Amino acid sequence: MTIHALGEQSKDTKTKEQAALVEKHPCFSKEGHRYARMHLPVAPACNIQCNYCNRKFDCSNETRPGVVSKLLSPAMAARRFQKVKQHVPETQVVGIAGPGDPLANPKATLASLKAIAKVDSDVHLCISTNGLALPDQLNDLIKAGVKHLTITINCIDANIGQKIYPWVYFNQQRLRGRLAAQTLIDRQLMGLEAAIKAGMLVKVNTVLIPGINDHHIEALAEELGRYGAFIHNVMPLISDPAHGTYFGLMGQRGPTKEELDQARALAGQSMSQMTHCQQCRADAVGKLGQDIDIAALENAPASNKPLRIAIASKSKLLIDQHFGHASEFSTYLVSADCIDKQADFSWQQYCSGSDECEPESQQKDLSALNHFDQILCSRIGLAPKQELAELGVEVTTQYALRDIEQALSAIQQQLQAQRSKASACSVGECG
Ligand code: CLF
Ligand code: SF4
Protein backbone atom coordinates (compact mmCIF):
# COMPACT_ATOMS: atom_id res chain seq x y z
CA MET A 1 0.00 0.00 0.00
CA THR A 2 1.37 3.39 -0.94
CA ILE A 3 -0.10 5.79 1.50
CA HIS A 4 1.72 8.91 0.45
CA ALA A 5 0.36 9.41 -3.03
CA LEU A 6 -1.00 12.78 -2.00
CA GLY A 7 0.52 14.84 -4.76
CA GLU A 8 3.81 15.29 -6.47
CA GLN A 9 5.45 16.59 -3.29
CA SER A 10 4.35 13.76 -1.00
CA LYS A 11 6.31 12.94 2.14
CA ASP A 12 6.49 9.73 4.08
CA THR A 13 3.72 9.13 6.53
CA LYS A 14 5.15 9.15 10.00
CA THR A 15 3.51 6.22 11.69
CA LYS A 16 1.50 3.12 10.91
CA GLU A 17 -1.33 4.59 12.89
CA GLN A 18 -1.35 7.60 10.62
CA ALA A 19 -1.20 5.31 7.60
CA ALA A 20 -4.41 3.64 8.71
CA LEU A 21 -6.03 7.04 9.17
CA VAL A 22 -4.94 8.25 5.76
CA GLU A 23 -5.74 5.15 3.76
CA LYS A 24 -9.51 5.41 3.85
CA HIS A 25 -9.87 9.18 3.79
CA PRO A 26 -10.61 10.48 0.29
CA CYS A 27 -9.29 13.99 1.08
CA PHE A 28 -6.12 13.06 2.91
CA SER A 29 -5.10 10.49 0.29
CA LYS A 30 -5.67 10.32 -3.45
CA GLU A 31 -5.78 6.57 -2.96
CA GLY A 32 -8.79 7.07 -0.75
CA HIS A 33 -10.84 7.82 -3.87
CA ARG A 34 -12.52 4.42 -3.50
CA TYR A 35 -14.12 5.64 -0.32
CA ALA A 36 -16.88 8.16 0.18
CA ARG A 37 -17.34 10.99 2.63
CA MET A 38 -20.52 12.42 4.00
CA HIS A 39 -20.95 15.96 5.35
CA LEU A 40 -23.48 16.72 8.05
CA PRO A 41 -24.92 20.24 7.65
CA VAL A 42 -25.53 20.81 11.36
CA ALA A 43 -23.49 23.97 12.04
CA PRO A 44 -25.12 27.20 10.79
CA ALA A 45 -23.37 29.88 12.89
CA CYS A 46 -19.90 31.32 12.50
CA ASN A 47 -17.62 33.24 14.86
CA ILE A 48 -15.69 35.17 12.21
CA GLN A 49 -16.42 36.87 8.91
CA CYS A 50 -14.37 36.07 5.82
CA ASN A 51 -14.59 38.42 2.86
CA TYR A 52 -15.17 35.44 0.58
CA CYS A 53 -18.21 34.23 2.49
CA ASN A 54 -21.87 35.08 2.33
CA ARG A 55 -23.75 33.36 5.13
CA LYS A 56 -26.54 32.49 2.76
CA PHE A 57 -24.06 30.09 1.20
CA ASP A 58 -21.95 27.21 2.45
CA CYS A 59 -18.69 27.82 4.27
CA SER A 60 -16.15 28.71 1.61
CA ASN A 61 -13.46 27.06 3.72
CA GLU A 62 -14.64 23.69 2.55
CA THR A 63 -17.48 24.24 0.15
CA ARG A 64 -18.31 25.75 -3.15
CA PRO A 65 -20.93 28.45 -2.85
CA GLY A 66 -24.36 26.88 -2.95
CA VAL A 67 -27.05 26.77 -0.36
CA VAL A 68 -27.31 23.78 1.92
CA SER A 69 -30.56 22.11 0.99
CA LYS A 70 -31.57 21.63 4.60
CA LEU A 71 -29.95 22.07 8.00
CA LEU A 72 -30.10 18.92 10.11
CA SER A 73 -30.48 18.33 13.82
CA PRO A 74 -28.09 15.74 15.31
CA ALA A 75 -30.91 13.16 15.32
CA MET A 76 -31.69 13.84 11.67
CA ALA A 77 -27.99 13.66 10.84
CA ALA A 78 -27.70 10.22 12.44
CA ARG A 79 -30.72 9.00 10.50
CA ARG A 80 -29.32 10.40 7.24
CA PHE A 81 -26.04 8.65 7.95
CA GLN A 82 -27.79 5.30 8.46
CA LYS A 83 -29.52 5.74 5.13
CA VAL A 84 -26.37 6.84 3.33
CA LYS A 85 -24.42 3.92 4.77
CA GLN A 86 -27.00 1.46 3.43
CA HIS A 87 -26.85 2.95 -0.07
CA VAL A 88 -23.17 3.94 -0.16
CA PRO A 89 -21.39 1.36 2.00
CA GLU A 90 -18.02 2.86 0.98
CA THR A 91 -18.82 5.83 3.24
CA GLN A 92 -15.84 5.77 5.58
CA VAL A 93 -15.67 9.41 6.61
CA VAL A 94 -18.26 11.66 8.23
CA GLY A 95 -17.27 15.32 8.27
CA ILE A 96 -18.77 18.51 9.61
CA ALA A 97 -17.81 21.49 7.47
CA GLY A 98 -20.57 24.01 7.86
CA PRO A 99 -22.49 25.70 6.52
CA GLY A 100 -20.87 27.92 9.22
CA ASP A 101 -18.07 26.84 11.52
CA PRO A 102 -18.53 23.53 13.41
CA LEU A 103 -16.81 24.87 16.52
CA ALA A 104 -19.05 27.93 16.63
CA ASN A 105 -21.87 25.38 17.05
CA PRO A 106 -20.23 23.10 19.61
CA LYS A 107 -23.39 21.53 21.01
CA ALA A 108 -24.79 20.46 17.67
CA THR A 109 -21.37 19.39 16.40
CA LEU A 110 -20.51 17.23 19.40
CA ALA A 111 -24.00 15.78 19.62
CA SER A 112 -23.87 14.85 15.94
CA LEU A 113 -20.45 13.22 16.32
CA LYS A 114 -21.74 11.22 19.28
CA ALA A 115 -24.87 10.17 17.42
CA ILE A 116 -22.82 9.02 14.41
CA ALA A 117 -20.33 7.10 16.55
CA LYS A 118 -23.27 5.34 18.15
CA VAL A 119 -24.46 4.16 14.74
CA ASP A 120 -20.99 3.17 13.48
CA SER A 121 -18.03 3.22 15.83
CA ASP A 122 -15.57 2.55 12.97
CA VAL A 123 -16.38 5.55 10.81
CA HIS A 124 -13.69 8.26 10.65
CA LEU A 125 -14.86 11.56 12.09
CA CYS A 126 -13.56 14.72 10.43
CA ILE A 127 -13.95 18.40 11.34
CA SER A 128 -13.15 21.47 9.30
CA THR A 129 -12.82 24.75 11.19
CA ASN A 130 -11.50 28.28 10.95
CA GLY A 131 -9.62 27.43 14.16
CA LEU A 132 -10.75 30.32 16.37
CA ALA A 133 -12.41 28.08 18.96
CA LEU A 134 -10.07 25.13 18.45
CA PRO A 135 -7.82 25.59 21.51
CA ASP A 136 -10.91 25.55 23.74
CA GLN A 137 -12.63 22.63 22.07
CA LEU A 138 -9.83 20.33 21.07
CA ASN A 139 -10.24 18.04 24.08
CA ASP A 140 -13.93 17.58 23.39
CA LEU A 141 -13.19 16.71 19.77
CA ILE A 142 -10.58 14.18 20.84
CA LYS A 143 -13.00 12.65 23.35
CA ALA A 144 -15.63 12.43 20.61
CA GLY A 145 -13.15 10.41 18.51
CA VAL A 146 -12.19 13.01 15.89
CA LYS A 147 -8.83 12.15 14.34
CA HIS A 148 -8.98 14.16 11.10
CA LEU A 149 -8.95 17.90 11.37
CA THR A 150 -8.82 20.68 8.80
CA ILE A 151 -7.96 24.26 9.76
CA THR A 152 -8.33 27.03 7.21
CA ILE A 153 -5.30 29.26 7.60
CA ASN A 154 -5.03 31.88 4.90
CA CYS A 155 -2.02 33.72 6.30
CA ILE A 156 0.20 34.09 9.35
CA ASP A 157 0.63 37.83 8.90
CA ALA A 158 -2.05 40.02 10.49
CA ASN A 159 -1.47 42.79 7.92
CA ILE A 160 -2.67 40.34 5.29
CA GLY A 161 -5.31 38.87 7.57
CA GLN A 162 -7.03 42.19 8.13
CA LYS A 163 -7.75 42.33 4.38
CA ILE A 164 -9.48 38.92 4.59
CA TYR A 165 -11.34 39.06 7.92
CA PRO A 166 -13.41 42.18 8.67
CA TRP A 167 -14.23 40.89 12.15
CA VAL A 168 -13.63 38.08 14.61
CA TYR A 169 -15.92 37.42 17.58
CA PHE A 170 -13.78 36.40 20.52
CA ASN A 171 -14.31 36.52 24.31
CA GLN A 172 -17.72 38.18 23.88
CA GLN A 173 -16.20 40.98 21.80
CA ARG A 174 -16.30 41.80 18.12
CA LEU A 175 -12.70 42.53 17.18
CA ARG A 176 -11.80 44.37 13.99
CA GLY A 177 -8.74 45.30 11.96
CA ARG A 178 -5.26 43.99 12.77
CA LEU A 179 -6.26 42.85 16.26
CA ALA A 180 -8.99 40.61 14.83
CA ALA A 181 -6.60 39.01 12.34
CA GLN A 182 -3.81 38.56 14.91
CA THR A 183 -6.21 36.98 17.39
CA LEU A 184 -7.43 34.53 14.77
CA ILE A 185 -3.91 33.64 13.60
CA ASP A 186 -2.65 33.13 17.17
CA ARG A 187 -5.59 30.84 17.95
CA GLN A 188 -5.18 28.91 14.69
CA LEU A 189 -1.49 28.23 15.36
CA MET A 190 -2.16 27.36 19.00
CA GLY A 191 -4.85 24.89 17.90
CA LEU A 192 -2.67 23.49 15.12
CA GLU A 193 0.20 22.80 17.51
CA ALA A 194 -2.04 21.22 20.15
CA ALA A 195 -3.92 19.06 17.64
CA ILE A 196 -0.70 17.70 16.13
CA LYS A 197 0.70 17.06 19.59
CA ALA A 198 -2.48 15.14 20.42
CA GLY A 199 -1.86 12.87 17.41
CA MET A 200 -4.50 14.27 15.07
CA LEU A 201 -3.93 14.26 11.36
CA VAL A 202 -4.17 17.93 10.40
CA LYS A 203 -4.78 19.32 6.95
CA VAL A 204 -4.53 23.07 6.37
CA ASN A 205 -6.69 24.72 3.76
CA THR A 206 -5.62 28.06 2.31
CA VAL A 207 -7.82 30.13 0.01
CA LEU A 208 -5.54 31.66 -2.63
CA ILE A 209 -6.50 35.32 -3.16
CA PRO A 210 -4.50 37.10 -5.86
CA GLY A 211 -2.94 40.36 -4.68
CA ILE A 212 -3.74 39.56 -1.05
CA ASN A 213 -2.05 36.35 0.11
CA ASP A 214 -0.51 34.91 -3.07
CA HIS A 215 2.96 36.33 -2.32
CA HIS A 216 2.77 34.81 1.18
CA ILE A 217 1.95 31.17 0.36
CA GLU A 218 5.56 29.98 0.43
CA ALA A 219 6.23 31.46 3.89
CA LEU A 220 2.93 30.11 5.16
CA ALA A 221 3.71 26.59 3.92
CA GLU A 222 7.16 26.73 5.52
CA GLU A 223 5.57 27.54 8.85
CA LEU A 224 2.99 24.77 8.46
CA GLY A 225 5.81 22.33 7.73
CA ARG A 226 7.62 23.43 10.88
CA TYR A 227 4.50 22.78 12.93
CA GLY A 228 4.09 19.32 11.39
CA ALA A 229 0.81 19.71 9.50
CA PHE A 230 0.15 16.60 7.42
CA ILE A 231 -1.00 18.12 4.13
CA HIS A 232 -1.75 21.51 2.62
CA ASN A 233 -4.68 22.29 0.36
CA VAL A 234 -4.28 25.55 -1.57
CA MET A 235 -7.73 26.28 -2.97
CA PRO A 236 -8.69 28.92 -5.53
CA LEU A 237 -10.86 31.82 -4.34
CA ILE A 238 -14.37 31.56 -5.79
CA SER A 239 -15.63 35.12 -6.15
CA ASP A 240 -18.67 35.17 -8.37
CA PRO A 241 -20.49 38.50 -7.69
CA ALA A 242 -23.75 36.53 -7.83
CA HIS A 243 -22.81 34.93 -4.51
CA GLY A 244 -22.97 38.32 -2.82
CA THR A 245 -19.63 38.08 -0.99
CA TYR A 246 -17.60 41.20 -0.23
CA PHE A 247 -14.80 40.04 -2.52
CA GLY A 248 -17.26 39.08 -5.24
CA LEU A 249 -19.01 42.45 -5.13
CA MET A 250 -15.71 44.38 -4.96
CA GLY A 251 -14.43 42.68 -8.10
CA GLN A 252 -11.68 40.68 -6.37
CA ARG A 253 -10.77 38.01 -8.88
CA GLY A 254 -9.85 34.41 -8.22
CA PRO A 255 -6.50 32.97 -9.37
CA THR A 256 -5.85 31.64 -12.87
CA LYS A 257 -4.87 28.01 -13.23
CA GLU A 258 -1.24 29.06 -13.73
CA GLU A 259 -1.29 31.13 -10.54
CA LEU A 260 -2.78 28.23 -8.62
CA ASP A 261 -0.21 25.77 -10.00
CA GLN A 262 2.59 28.15 -9.13
CA ALA A 263 1.35 28.69 -5.59
CA ARG A 264 1.05 24.94 -5.07
CA ALA A 265 4.55 24.40 -6.46
CA LEU A 266 6.01 26.99 -4.06
CA ALA A 267 4.08 25.64 -1.09
CA GLY A 268 5.04 22.12 -2.15
CA GLN A 269 8.67 22.80 -1.29
CA SER A 270 7.68 22.58 2.37
CA MET A 271 4.36 20.79 2.50
CA SER A 272 2.66 17.83 0.78
CA GLN A 273 0.01 19.31 -1.46
CA MET A 274 -3.56 18.18 -1.92
CA THR A 275 -4.56 18.83 -5.52
CA HIS A 276 -7.80 16.88 -5.81
CA CYS A 277 -10.07 19.04 -3.63
CA GLN A 278 -13.61 19.44 -4.94
CA GLN A 279 -14.52 22.45 -2.77
CA CYS A 280 -17.59 20.52 -1.74
CA ARG A 281 -20.88 21.60 -0.27
CA ALA A 282 -21.51 21.36 3.46
CA ASP A 283 -24.06 18.62 2.76
CA ALA A 284 -22.03 16.70 0.16
CA VAL A 285 -22.33 12.90 0.13
CA GLY A 286 -20.44 10.34 -1.95
CA LYS A 287 -17.02 9.81 -3.47
CA LEU A 288 -15.10 12.97 -4.36
CA GLY A 289 -16.30 14.24 -7.72
CA GLN A 290 -19.22 11.80 -7.70
CA ASP A 291 -21.63 13.38 -5.27
CA ILE A 292 -24.93 11.63 -4.93
CA ASP A 293 -28.32 13.34 -4.91
CA ILE A 294 -29.24 13.45 -1.25
CA ALA A 295 -32.89 14.40 -1.95
CA ALA A 296 -33.33 11.30 -4.10
CA LEU A 297 -31.63 9.19 -1.47
CA GLU A 298 -33.91 10.49 1.26
CA ASN A 299 -36.85 9.23 -0.81
CA ALA A 300 -35.22 5.86 -1.26
CA PRO A 301 -36.94 2.79 0.17
CA ALA A 302 -37.06 2.67 3.91
CA SER A 303 -34.78 0.05 5.33
CA ASN A 304 -36.31 -3.19 6.52
CA LYS A 305 -34.95 -2.31 9.89
CA PRO A 306 -38.03 -1.39 11.96
CA LEU A 307 -38.30 1.85 13.93
CA ARG A 308 -38.02 1.40 17.69
CA ILE A 309 -40.80 3.45 19.25
CA ALA A 310 -41.47 4.26 22.92
CA ILE A 311 -44.84 5.63 24.03
CA ALA A 312 -45.70 7.55 27.19
CA SER A 313 -49.19 6.41 28.11
CA LYS A 314 -51.10 6.38 31.39
CA SER A 315 -54.13 4.60 30.00
CA LYS A 316 -52.13 2.19 27.77
CA LEU A 317 -54.68 3.04 25.08
CA LEU A 318 -54.04 6.70 24.33
CA ILE A 319 -50.86 8.77 24.03
CA ASP A 320 -51.88 10.71 27.09
CA GLN A 321 -48.80 11.21 29.24
CA HIS A 322 -46.25 14.01 29.61
CA PHE A 323 -42.76 12.69 28.86
CA GLY A 324 -41.52 13.89 32.23
CA HIS A 325 -44.21 11.97 34.13
CA ALA A 326 -43.69 8.58 32.51
CA SER A 327 -42.19 5.89 34.73
CA GLU A 328 -42.49 3.31 31.99
CA PHE A 329 -42.92 3.34 28.23
CA SER A 330 -44.92 0.98 26.02
CA THR A 331 -42.57 -0.04 23.23
CA TYR A 332 -43.09 -1.21 19.65
CA LEU A 333 -41.16 -2.14 16.53
CA VAL A 334 -42.78 -0.57 13.47
CA SER A 335 -41.84 -1.20 9.84
CA ALA A 336 -43.69 -0.85 6.54
CA ASP A 337 -44.82 -4.47 6.98
CA CYS A 338 -45.55 -4.97 10.65
CA ILE A 339 -46.21 -3.49 14.09
CA ASP A 340 -44.85 -5.61 16.94
CA LYS A 341 -45.51 -4.95 20.61
CA GLN A 342 -42.36 -5.28 22.74
CA ALA A 343 -41.82 -5.45 26.50
CA ASP A 344 -42.59 -2.28 28.47
CA PHE A 345 -39.53 -0.22 29.34
CA SER A 346 -39.23 0.84 32.99
CA TRP A 347 -37.75 4.22 33.59
CA GLN A 348 -37.08 6.55 36.46
CA GLN A 349 -39.37 9.44 35.58
CA TYR A 350 -37.75 12.67 34.47
CA CYS A 351 -39.86 15.17 36.45
CA SER A 352 -41.14 15.08 40.01
CA GLY A 353 -44.65 14.52 38.74
CA SER A 354 -46.14 17.87 39.72
CA ASP A 355 -48.07 19.73 37.05
CA GLU A 356 -45.49 22.49 36.80
CA CYS A 357 -42.06 21.64 35.47
CA GLU A 358 -39.32 22.12 38.03
CA PRO A 359 -36.09 22.80 36.18
CA GLU A 360 -33.88 21.84 39.14
CA SER A 361 -35.43 18.39 39.25
CA GLN A 362 -34.74 17.80 35.57
CA GLN A 363 -31.17 16.63 35.81
CA LYS A 364 -31.55 13.00 34.81
CA ASP A 365 -29.35 11.26 32.33
CA LEU A 366 -31.44 10.44 29.25
CA SER A 367 -28.91 8.20 27.56
CA ALA A 368 -30.76 5.03 28.59
CA LEU A 369 -33.39 6.04 26.03
CA ASN A 370 -30.96 6.28 23.15
CA HIS A 371 -31.83 2.91 21.68
CA PHE A 372 -35.26 4.25 20.66
CA ASP A 373 -35.70 6.01 17.31
CA GLN A 374 -38.87 7.87 18.35
CA ILE A 375 -40.73 8.72 21.53
CA LEU A 376 -44.42 9.60 21.33
CA CYS A 377 -45.90 11.56 24.24
CA SER A 378 -48.53 14.19 24.97
CA ARG A 379 -46.07 16.92 26.01
CA ILE A 380 -42.36 17.40 26.62
CA GLY A 381 -40.15 20.29 27.76
CA LEU A 382 -37.67 21.92 25.43
CA ALA A 383 -34.57 20.82 27.37
CA PRO A 384 -35.23 17.04 27.34
CA LYS A 385 -36.44 17.26 23.75
CA GLN A 386 -33.15 18.87 22.70
CA GLU A 387 -31.10 16.47 24.78
CA LEU A 388 -32.87 13.49 23.22
CA ALA A 389 -32.37 14.94 19.73
CA GLU A 390 -28.67 15.08 20.50
CA LEU A 391 -28.84 11.38 21.37
CA GLY A 392 -30.46 10.66 18.02
CA VAL A 393 -33.97 10.20 19.44
CA GLU A 394 -36.84 12.09 17.83
CA VAL A 395 -39.68 13.08 20.17
CA THR A 396 -43.08 13.93 18.77
CA THR A 397 -46.27 15.23 20.35
CA GLN A 398 -48.19 15.25 17.09
CA TYR A 399 -50.21 12.22 18.18
CA ALA A 400 -51.10 13.62 21.63
CA LEU A 401 -54.33 12.14 23.00
CA ARG A 402 -54.73 9.92 19.99
CA ASP A 403 -55.21 6.21 20.14
CA ILE A 404 -51.89 4.31 20.24
CA GLU A 405 -52.98 1.95 17.48
CA GLN A 406 -53.97 4.83 15.20
CA ALA A 407 -50.67 6.61 15.78
CA LEU A 408 -48.61 3.52 15.05
CA SER A 409 -50.60 2.79 11.97
CA ALA A 410 -50.09 6.42 10.76
CA ILE A 411 -46.33 5.94 11.19
CA GLN A 412 -46.50 2.65 9.33
CA GLN A 413 -48.40 4.33 6.47
CA GLN A 414 -45.62 6.93 6.21
CA LEU A 415 -43.05 4.14 5.90
CA GLN A 416 -45.19 2.44 3.24
CA ALA A 417 -45.60 5.74 1.35
CA GLN A 418 -41.83 6.30 1.40
CA ARG A 419 -41.32 2.83 0.05
CA SER A 420 -43.79 3.21 -2.82
CA LYS A 421 -42.54 6.70 -3.72
CA ALA A 422 -39.03 5.35 -4.00
CA SER A 423 -40.02 2.35 -6.07
CA ALA A 424 -42.03 4.65 -8.39
CA CYS A 425 -38.84 6.71 -8.90
CA SER A 426 -36.75 3.64 -9.55
CA VAL A 427 -39.01 2.59 -12.45
CA GLY A 428 -38.57 5.96 -14.11
CA GLU A 429 -41.80 7.76 -13.28
CA CYS A 430 -40.02 10.86 -11.99
CA GLY A 431 -39.58 14.05 -14.00
FE1 CLF B 1 -15.16 16.83 4.44
FE2 CLF B 1 -13.06 18.34 4.56
FE3 CLF B 1 -13.21 16.21 6.05
FE4 CLF B 1 -12.87 15.98 3.45
S1 CLF B 1 -14.03 17.65 2.40
S2 CLF B 1 -14.52 17.96 6.21
S3 CLF B 1 -11.45 16.89 4.90
S4 CLF B 1 -14.35 14.85 4.69
FE5 CLF B 1 -12.11 17.26 0.94
FE6 CLF B 1 -14.24 18.48 0.08
FE7 CLF B 1 -11.84 19.48 -0.42
FE8 CLF B 1 -12.80 19.53 1.99
S5 CLF B 1 -12.66 17.54 -1.16
S6 CLF B 1 -13.66 20.59 0.28
S7 CLF B 1 -10.77 18.90 1.41
FE1 SF4 C 1 -17.89 31.84 6.18
FE2 SF4 C 1 -16.54 29.66 6.86
FE3 SF4 C 1 -15.33 32.08 6.94
FE4 SF4 C 1 -17.19 31.43 8.73
S1 SF4 C 1 -15.19 30.47 8.48
S2 SF4 C 1 -17.07 33.36 7.59
S3 SF4 C 1 -18.66 30.23 7.52
S4 SF4 C 1 -16.07 31.03 5.10
Short mmCIF file of C-alpha atoms in Angstrom, two decimals, residues 89-274:
data_model
loop_
_atom_site.label_atom_id
_atom_site.label_comp_id
_atom_site.label_asym_id
_atom_site.label_seq_id
_atom_site.Cartn_x
_atom_site.Cartn_y
_atom_site.Cartn_z
CA PRO A 89 -21.39 1.36 2.00
CA GLU A 90 -18.02 2.86 0.98
CA THR A 91 -18.82 5.83 3.24
CA GLN A 92 -15.84 5.77 5.58
CA VAL A 93 -15.67 9.41 6.61
CA VAL A 94 -18.26 11.66 8.23
CA GLY A 95 -17.27 15.32 8.27
CA ILE A 96 -18.77 18.51 9.61
CA ALA A 97 -17.81 21.49 7.47
CA GLY A 98 -20.57 24.01 7.86
CA PRO A 99 -22.49 25.70 6.52
CA GLY A 100 -20.87 27.92 9.22
CA ASP A 101 -18.07 26.84 11.52
CA PRO A 102 -18.53 23.53 13.41
CA LEU A 103 -16.81 24.87 16.52
CA ALA A 104 -19.05 27.93 16.63
CA ASN A 105 -21.87 25.38 17.05
CA PRO A 106 -20.23 23.10 19.61
CA LYS A 107 -23.39 21.53 21.01
CA ALA A 108 -24.79 20.46 17.67
CA THR A 109 -21.37 19.39 16.40
CA LEU A 110 -20.51 17.23 19.40
CA ALA A 111 -24.00 15.78 19.62
CA SER A 112 -23.87 14.85 15.94
CA LEU A 113 -20.45 13.22 16.32
CA LYS A 114 -21.74 11.22 19.28
CA ALA A 115 -24.87 10.17 17.42
CA ILE A 116 -22.82 9.02 14.41
CA ALA A 117 -20.33 7.10 16.55
CA LYS A 118 -23.27 5.34 18.15
CA VAL A 119 -24.46 4.16 14.74
CA ASP A 120 -20.99 3.17 13.48
CA SER A 121 -18.03 3.22 15.83
CA ASP A 122 -15.57 2.55 12.97
CA VAL A 123 -16.38 5.55 10.81
CA HIS A 124 -13.69 8.26 10.65
CA LEU A 125 -14.86 11.56 12.09
CA CYS A 126 -13.56 14.72 10.43
CA ILE A 127 -13.95 18.40 11.34
CA SER A 128 -13.15 21.47 9.30
CA THR A 129 -12.82 24.75 11.19
CA ASN A 130 -11.50 28.28 10.95
CA GLY A 131 -9.62 27.43 14.16
CA LEU A 132 -10.75 30.32 16.37
CA ALA A 133 -12.41 28.08 18.96
CA LEU A 134 -10.07 25.13 18.45
CA PRO A 135 -7.82 25.59 21.51
CA ASP A 136 -10.91 25.55 23.74
CA GLN A 137 -12.63 22.63 22.07
CA LEU A 138 -9.83 20.33 21.07
CA ASN A 139 -10.24 18.04 24.08
CA ASP A 140 -13.93 17.58 23.39
CA LEU A 141 -13.19 16.71 19.77
CA ILE A 142 -10.58 14.18 20.84
CA LYS A 143 -13.00 12.65 23.35
CA ALA A 144 -15.63 12.43 20.61
CA GLY A 145 -13.15 10.41 18.51
CA VAL A 146 -12.19 13.01 15.89
CA LYS A 147 -8.83 12.15 14.34
CA HIS A 148 -8.98 14.16 11.10
CA LEU A 149 -8.95 17.90 11.37
CA THR A 150 -8.82 20.68 8.80
CA ILE A 151 -7.96 24.26 9.76
CA THR A 152 -8.33 27.03 7.21
CA ILE A 153 -5.30 29.26 7.60
CA ASN A 154 -5.03 31.88 4.90
CA CYS A 155 -2.02 33.72 6.30
CA ILE A 156 0.20 34.09 9.35
CA ASP A 157 0.63 37.83 8.90
CA ALA A 158 -2.05 40.02 10.49
CA ASN A 159 -1.47 42.79 7.92
CA ILE A 160 -2.67 40.34 5.29
CA GLY A 161 -5.31 38.87 7.57
CA GLN A 162 -7.03 42.19 8.13
CA LYS A 163 -7.75 42.33 4.38
CA ILE A 164 -9.48 38.92 4.59
CA TYR A 165 -11.34 39.06 7.92
CA PRO A 166 -13.41 42.18 8.67
CA TRP A 167 -14.23 40.89 12.15
CA VAL A 168 -13.63 38.08 14.61
CA TYR A 169 -15.92 37.42 17.58
CA PHE A 170 -13.78 36.40 20.52
CA ASN A 171 -14.31 36.52 24.31
CA GLN A 172 -17.72 38.18 23.88
CA GLN A 173 -16.20 40.98 21.80
CA ARG A 174 -16.30 41.80 18.12
CA LEU A 175 -12.70 42.53 17.18
CA ARG A 176 -11.80 44.37 13.99
CA GLY A 177 -8.74 45.30 11.96
CA ARG A 178 -5.26 43.99 12.77
CA LEU A 179 -6.26 42.85 16.26
CA ALA A 180 -8.99 40.61 14.83
CA ALA A 181 -6.60 39.01 12.34
CA GLN A 182 -3.81 38.56 14.91
CA THR A 183 -6.21 36.98 17.39
CA LEU A 184 -7.43 34.53 14.77
CA ILE A 185 -3.91 33.64 13.60
CA ASP A 186 -2.65 33.13 17.17
CA ARG A 187 -5.59 30.84 17.95
CA GLN A 188 -5.18 28.91 14.69
CA LEU A 189 -1.49 28.23 15.36
CA MET A 190 -2.16 27.36 19.00
CA GLY A 191 -4.85 24.89 17.90
CA LEU A 192 -2.67 23.49 15.12
CA GLU A 193 0.20 22.80 17.51
CA ALA A 194 -2.04 21.22 20.15
CA ALA A 195 -3.92 19.06 17.64
CA ILE A 196 -0.70 17.70 16.13
CA LYS A 197 0.70 17.06 19.59
CA ALA A 198 -2.48 15.14 20.42
CA GLY A 199 -1.86 12.87 17.41
CA MET A 200 -4.50 14.27 15.07
CA LEU A 201 -3.93 14.26 11.36
CA VAL A 202 -4.17 17.93 10.40
CA LYS A 203 -4.78 19.32 6.95
CA VAL A 204 -4.53 23.07 6.37
CA ASN A 205 -6.69 24.72 3.76
CA THR A 206 -5.62 28.06 2.31
CA VAL A 207 -7.82 30.13 0.01
CA LEU A 208 -5.54 31.66 -2.63
CA ILE A 209 -6.50 35.32 -3.16
CA PRO A 210 -4.50 37.10 -5.86
CA GLY A 211 -2.94 40.36 -4.68
CA ILE A 212 -3.74 39.56 -1.05
CA ASN A 213 -2.05 36.35 0.11
CA ASP A 214 -0.51 34.91 -3.07
CA HIS A 215 2.96 36.33 -2.32
CA HIS A 216 2.77 34.81 1.18
CA ILE A 217 1.95 31.17 0.36
CA GLU A 218 5.56 29.98 0.43
CA ALA A 219 6.23 31.46 3.89
CA LEU A 220 2.93 30.11 5.16
CA ALA A 221 3.71 26.59 3.92
CA GLU A 222 7.16 26.73 5.52
CA GLU A 223 5.57 27.54 8.85
CA LEU A 224 2.99 24.77 8.46
CA GLY A 225 5.81 22.33 7.73
CA ARG A 226 7.62 23.43 10.88
CA TYR A 227 4.50 22.78 12.93
CA GLY A 228 4.09 19.32 11.39
CA ALA A 229 0.81 19.71 9.50
CA PHE A 230 0.15 16.60 7.42
CA ILE A 231 -1.00 18.12 4.13
CA HIS A 232 -1.75 21.51 2.62
CA ASN A 233 -4.68 22.29 0.36
CA VAL A 234 -4.28 25.55 -1.57
CA MET A 235 -7.73 26.28 -2.97
CA PRO A 236 -8.69 28.92 -5.53
CA LEU A 237 -10.86 31.82 -4.34
CA ILE A 238 -14.37 31.56 -5.79
CA SER A 239 -15.63 35.12 -6.15
CA ASP A 240 -18.67 35.17 -8.37
CA PRO A 241 -20.49 38.50 -7.69
CA ALA A 242 -23.75 36.53 -7.83
CA HIS A 243 -22.81 34.93 -4.51
CA GLY A 244 -22.97 38.32 -2.82
CA THR A 245 -19.63 38.08 -0.99
CA TYR A 246 -17.60 41.20 -0.23
CA PHE A 247 -14.80 40.04 -2.52
CA GLY A 248 -17.26 39.08 -5.24
CA LEU A 249 -19.01 42.45 -5.13
CA MET A 250 -15.71 44.38 -4.96
CA GLY A 251 -14.43 42.68 -8.10
CA GLN A 252 -11.68 40.68 -6.37
CA ARG A 253 -10.77 38.01 -8.88
CA GLY A 254 -9.85 34.41 -8.22
CA PRO A 255 -6.50 32.97 -9.37
CA THR A 256 -5.85 31.64 -12.87
CA LYS A 257 -4.87 28.01 -13.23
CA GLU A 258 -1.24 29.06 -13.73
CA GLU A 259 -1.29 31.13 -10.54
CA LEU A 260 -2.78 28.23 -8.62
CA ASP A 261 -0.21 25.77 -10.00
CA GLN A 262 2.59 28.15 -9.13
CA ALA A 263 1.35 28.69 -5.59
CA ARG A 264 1.05 24.94 -5.07
CA ALA A 265 4.55 24.40 -6.46
CA LEU A 266 6.01 26.99 -4.06
CA ALA A 267 4.08 25.64 -1.09
CA GLY A 268 5.04 22.12 -2.15
CA GLN A 269 8.67 22.80 -1.29
CA SER A 270 7.68 22.58 2.37
CA MET A 271 4.36 20.79 2.50
CA SER A 272 2.66 17.83 0.78
CA GLN A 273 0.01 19.31 -1.46
CA MET A 274 -3.56 18.18 -1.92
#
